[in-house]
Amino acid sequence: MATLFEKIIAGDLPADIVYRDEEVVAFRDINPAAPVHVLIVPVKPIPTANDIEEADAALIGRLFVVARRIAADEGIAEDGYRLIINCNEHGGQEVFHLHLHLLGGRPLGGMVKRT
Ligand code: AMP
């Protein structure tokens, strides 16, 4: 079954798309955790970080190149931002189509709760 993000990439589900090329699509998170919260998604449906293969190395690099461009476009590059990939249950992954979170626009605090 297609994931939510495959439906967004296919145009079957609406999203606020901020970037698109043949390999990468980026759209605003529907439930933003910061003033800027964009998801950068490979068109190729890689379920989790565990499924990244050697042949995906350039594609994964492209996610970061696109993230850097969006950070500049959103005006958060200089102040800074955070890039996150959640994996499986302990990582808090909810959508099983690999995606890079770009978060910024305010100080984001500590990286994880030390509980
Ligand atoms: P993760 O927990 O890393 O799998 O993140 C999934 C993210 O997808 C969450 O931050 C959700 O708010 C976001 N999300 C879920 N459904 C949608 C949607 N239809 N459009 C945009 N973002 C979504």
PDB file of C-alpha atoms and ligand atoms in Angstrom:
ATOM      1  CA  MET A   1       0.000   0.000   0.000  1.00  0.00           C
ATOM      2  CA  ALA A   2       1.249   3.464  -0.850  1.00  0.00           C
ATOM      3  CA  THR A   3       2.441   5.557   2.079  1.00  0.00           C
ATOM      4  CA  LEU A   4       1.139   9.077   2.703  1.00  0.00           C
ATOM      5  CA  PHE A   5       4.298  10.491   1.194  1.00  0.00           C
ATOM      6  CA  GLU A   6       3.993   8.413  -1.999  1.00  0.00           C
ATOM      7  CA  LYS A   7       0.493   9.869  -2.370  1.00  0.00           C
ATOM      8  CA  ILE A   8       1.842  13.412  -1.888  1.00  0.00           C
ATOM      9  CA  ILE A   9       4.644  12.783  -4.410  1.00  0.00           C
ATOM     10  CA  ALA A  10       2.088  11.436  -6.902  1.00  0.00           C
ATOM     11  CA  GLY A  11      -0.150  14.479  -6.361  1.00  0.00           C
ATOM     12  CA  ASP A  12      -2.964  12.331  -4.947  1.00  0.00           C
ATOM     13  CA  LEU A  13      -2.810  14.047  -1.549  1.00  0.00           C
ATOM     14  CA  PRO A  14      -2.452  17.842  -1.163  1.00  0.00           C
ATOM     15  CA  ALA A  15       0.682  19.283   0.386  1.00  0.00           C
ATOM     16  CA  ASP A  16       2.484  22.605   0.529  1.00  0.00           C
ATOM     17  CA  ILE A  17       5.326  21.637  -1.785  1.00  0.00           C
ATOM     18  CA  VAL A  18       8.358  23.923  -1.579  1.00  0.00           C
ATOM     19  CA  TYR A  19      10.738  22.004  -3.865  1.00  0.00           C
ATOM     20  CA  ARG A  20      10.495  19.290  -6.475  1.00  0.00           C
ATOM     21  CA  ASP A  21      12.874  17.663  -8.947  1.00  0.00           C
ATOM     22  CA  GLU A  22      13.042  14.171 -10.447  1.00  0.00           C
ATOM     23  CA  GLU A  23      14.572  12.627  -7.342  1.00  0.00           C
ATOM     24  CA  VAL A  24      13.509  14.762  -4.396  1.00  0.00           C
ATOM     25  CA  VAL A  25      10.293  16.401  -3.190  1.00  0.00           C
ATOM     26  CA  ALA A  26      10.037  18.728  -0.180  1.00  0.00           C
ATOM     27  CA  PHE A  27       6.874  19.933   1.522  1.00  0.00           C
ATOM     28  CA  ARG A  28       5.855  21.601   4.775  1.00  0.00           C
ATOM     29  CA  ASP A  29       5.082  19.328   7.710  1.00  0.00           C
ATOM     30  CA  ILE A  30       1.339  19.287   8.416  1.00  0.00           C
ATOM     31  CA  ASN A  31       1.995  19.523  12.175  1.00  0.00           C
ATOM     32  CA  PRO A  32       5.041  21.779  12.391  1.00  0.00           C
ATOM     33  CA  ALA A  33       7.314  21.549  15.436  1.00  0.00           C
ATOM     34  CA  ALA A  34       9.027  24.854  14.594  1.00  0.00           C
ATOM     35  CA  PRO A  35       8.306  27.961  12.482  1.00  0.00           C
ATOM     36  CA  VAL A  36      10.084  26.247   9.598  1.00  0.00           C
ATOM     37  CA  HIS A  37       9.424  22.511   9.366  1.00  0.00           C
ATOM     38  CA  VAL A  38       9.958  21.001   5.943  1.00  0.00           C
ATOM     39  CA  LEU A  39      10.189  17.317   5.038  1.00  0.00           C
ATOM     40  CA  ILE A  40      12.696  16.448   2.315  1.00  0.00           C
ATOM     41  CA  VAL A  41      11.740  13.171   0.715  1.00  0.00           C
ATOM     42  CA  PRO A  42      13.331  10.975  -1.956  1.00  0.00           C
ATOM     43  CA  VAL A  43      10.918  10.032  -4.731  1.00  0.00           C
ATOM     44  CA  LYS A  44      12.287   6.488  -4.401  1.00  0.00           C
ATOM     45  CA  PRO A  45      10.291   4.817  -1.616  1.00  0.00           C
ATOM     46  CA  ILE A  46      13.040   3.803   0.829  1.00  0.00           C
ATOM     47  CA  PRO A  47      11.096   2.803   3.995  1.00  0.00           C
ATOM     48  CA  THR A  48      13.651   3.564   6.717  1.00  0.00           C
ATOM     49  CA  ALA A  49      17.288   4.533   7.226  1.00  0.00           C
ATOM     50  CA  ASN A  50      17.909   0.792   7.660  1.00  0.00           C
ATOM     51  CA  ASP A  51      16.987   0.306   4.008  1.00  0.00           C
ATOM     52  CA  ILE A  52      19.531   2.759   2.569  1.00  0.00           C
ATOM     53  CA  GLU A  53      21.854   0.930   0.179  1.00  0.00           C
ATOM     54  CA  GLU A  54      25.265   1.775  -1.240  1.00  0.00           C
ATOM     55  CA  ALA A  55      23.584   2.671  -4.538  1.00  0.00           C
ATOM     56  CA  ASP A  56      21.504   5.314  -2.702  1.00  0.00           C
ATOM     57  CA  ALA A  57      24.549   7.271  -1.522  1.00  0.00           C
ATOM     58  CA  ALA A  58      24.198  10.068  -4.083  1.00  0.00           C
ATOM     59  CA  LEU A  59      20.446  10.299  -3.524  1.00  0.00           C
ATOM     60  CA  ILE A  60      20.905  10.624   0.233  1.00  0.00           C
ATOM     61  CA  GLY A  61      23.495  13.316  -0.397  1.00  0.00           C
ATOM     62  CA  ARG A  62      20.949  15.155  -2.551  1.00  0.00           C
ATOM     63  CA  LEU A  63      18.509  15.301   0.378  1.00  0.00           C
ATOM     64  CA  PHE A  64      21.101  17.364   2.248  1.00  0.00           C
ATOM     65  CA  VAL A  65      21.869  19.594  -0.739  1.00  0.00           C
ATOM     66  CA  VAL A  66      18.139  20.330  -1.101  1.00  0.00           C
ATOM     67  CA  ALA A  67      17.834  20.905   2.671  1.00  0.00           C
ATOM     68  CA  ARG A  68      20.650  23.445   2.558  1.00  0.00           C
ATOM     69  CA  ARG A  69      18.957  25.285  -0.331  1.00  0.00           C
ATOM     70  CA  ILE A  70      15.590  25.376   1.420  1.00  0.00           C
ATOM     71  CA  ALA A  71      17.214  26.600   4.634  1.00  0.00           C
ATOM     72  CA  ALA A  72      18.698  29.487   2.649  1.00  0.00           C
ATOM     73  CA  ASP A  73      15.376  30.198   0.891  1.00  0.00           C
ATOM     74  CA  GLU A  74      13.541  30.180   4.244  1.00  0.00           C
ATOM     75  CA  GLY A  75      16.079  32.618   5.707  1.00  0.00           C
ATOM     76  CA  ILE A  76      17.223  30.325   8.525  1.00  0.00           C
ATOM     77  CA  ALA A  77      20.675  29.347   7.260  1.00  0.00           C
ATOM     78  CA  GLU A  78      22.651  31.886   9.240  1.00  0.00           C
ATOM     79  CA  ASP A  79      20.832  31.448  12.565  1.00  0.00           C
ATOM     80  CA  GLY A  80      20.936  27.692  12.107  1.00  0.00           C
ATOM     81  CA  TYR A  81      18.637  24.736  11.965  1.00  0.00           C
ATOM     82  CA  ARG A  82      18.404  21.007  12.634  1.00  0.00           C
ATOM     83  CA  LEU A  83      18.217  18.075  10.220  1.00  0.00           C
ATOM     84  CA  ILE A  84      16.701  14.864  11.573  1.00  0.00           C
ATOM     85  CA  ILE A  85      15.947  11.392  10.221  1.00  0.00           C
ATOM     86  CA  ASN A  86      13.842   9.254  12.555  1.00  0.00           C
ATOM     87  CA  CYS A  87      14.192   5.470  12.253  1.00  0.00           C
ATOM     88  CA  ASN A  88      11.685   2.897  13.477  1.00  0.00           C
ATOM     89  CA  GLU A  89      10.069   2.786  16.910  1.00  0.00           C
ATOM     90  CA  HIS A  90      12.804   4.217  19.138  1.00  0.00           C
ATOM     91  CA  GLY A  91      13.456   6.978  16.610  1.00  0.00           C
ATOM     92  CA  GLY A  92       9.757   7.877  16.635  1.00  0.00           C
ATOM     93  CA  GLN A  93       9.249   7.212  12.933  1.00  0.00           C
ATOM     94  CA  GLU A  94       5.586   7.508  11.899  1.00  0.00           C
ATOM     95  CA  VAL A  95       5.731   7.502   8.109  1.00  0.00           C
ATOM     96  CA  PHE A  96       7.685   4.650   6.550  1.00  0.00           C
ATOM     97  CA  HIS A  97       9.047   6.529   3.583  1.00  0.00           C
ATOM     98  CA  LEU A  98      12.479   7.962   4.376  1.00  0.00           C
ATOM     99  CA  HIS A  99      12.441  11.716   5.005  1.00  0.00           C
ATOM    100  CA  LEU A 100      14.763  14.375   6.335  1.00  0.00           C
ATOM    101  CA  HIS A 101      13.179  16.906   8.707  1.00  0.00           C
ATOM    102  CA  LEU A 102      14.429  20.489   8.334  1.00  0.00           C
ATOM    103  CA  LEU A 103      13.572  22.430  11.499  1.00  0.00           C
ATOM    104  CA  GLY A 104      14.373  26.028  12.304  1.00  0.00           C
ATOM    105  CA  GLY A 105      13.135  29.545  12.868  1.00  0.00           C
ATOM    106  CA  ARG A 106      13.656  29.457  16.652  1.00  0.00           C
ATOM    107  CA  PRO A 107      16.243  28.081  19.085  1.00  0.00           C
ATOM    108  CA  LEU A 108      15.523  24.346  19.151  1.00  0.00           C
ATOM    109  CA  GLY A 109      16.999  23.512  22.550  1.00  0.00           C
ATOM    110  CA  GLY A 110      18.643  20.251  23.498  1.00  0.00           C
ATOM    111  CA  MET A 111      18.795  17.446  20.992  1.00  0.00           C
ATOM    112  CA  VAL A 112      16.858  14.796  22.946  1.00  0.00           C
ATOM    113  CA  LYS A 113      15.241  14.559  26.373  1.00  0.00           C
ATOM    114  CA  ARG A 114      17.683  12.925  28.759  1.00  0.00           C
ATOM    115  CA  THR A 115      14.990  10.879  30.507  1.00  0.00           C
TER     116      THR A 115
HETATM  117  P1  AMP B   1       8.383  10.849  11.347  1.00  0.00           P
HETATM  118  O1  AMP B   1       7.904  10.759  12.752  1.00  0.00           O
HETATM  119  O2  AMP B   1       9.838  11.156  11.236  1.00  0.00           O
HETATM  120  O3  AMP B   1       7.973   9.652  10.521  1.00  0.00           O
HETATM  121  O4  AMP B   1       7.672  12.133  10.742  1.00  0.00           O
HETATM  122  C1  AMP B   1       6.495  12.092  10.029  1.00  0.00           C
HETATM  123  C2  AMP B   1       6.059  13.522   9.875  1.00  0.00           C
HETATM  124  O5  AMP B   1       5.087  13.588   8.827  1.00  0.00           O
HETATM  125  C3  AMP B   1       5.402  14.123  11.114  1.00  0.00           C
HETATM  126  O6  AMP B   1       6.141  15.264  11.547  1.00  0.00           O
HETATM  127  C4  AMP B   1       3.991  14.497  10.642  1.00  0.00           C
HETATM  128  O7  AMP B   1       3.522  15.701  11.207  1.00  0.00           O
HETATM  129  C5  AMP B   1       4.190  14.599   9.137  1.00  0.00           C
HETATM  130  N1  AMP B   1       3.000  14.369   8.337  1.00  0.00           N
HETATM  131  C6  AMP B   1       2.084  13.384   8.479  1.00  0.00           C
HETATM  132  N2  AMP B   1       1.141  13.469   7.515  1.00  0.00           N
HETATM  133  C7  AMP B   1       1.483  14.533   6.744  1.00  0.00           C
HETATM  134  C8  AMP B   1       0.901  15.156   5.597  1.00  0.00           C
HETATM  135  N3  AMP B   1      -0.217  14.693   5.044  1.00  0.00           N
HETATM  136  N4  AMP B   1       1.515  16.242   5.079  1.00  0.00           N
HETATM  137  C9  AMP B   1       2.638  16.729   5.643  1.00  0.00           C
HETATM  138  N5  AMP B   1       3.242  16.185   6.713  1.00  0.00           N
HETATM  139  C10 AMP B   1       2.673  15.115   7.269  1.00  0.00           C
END
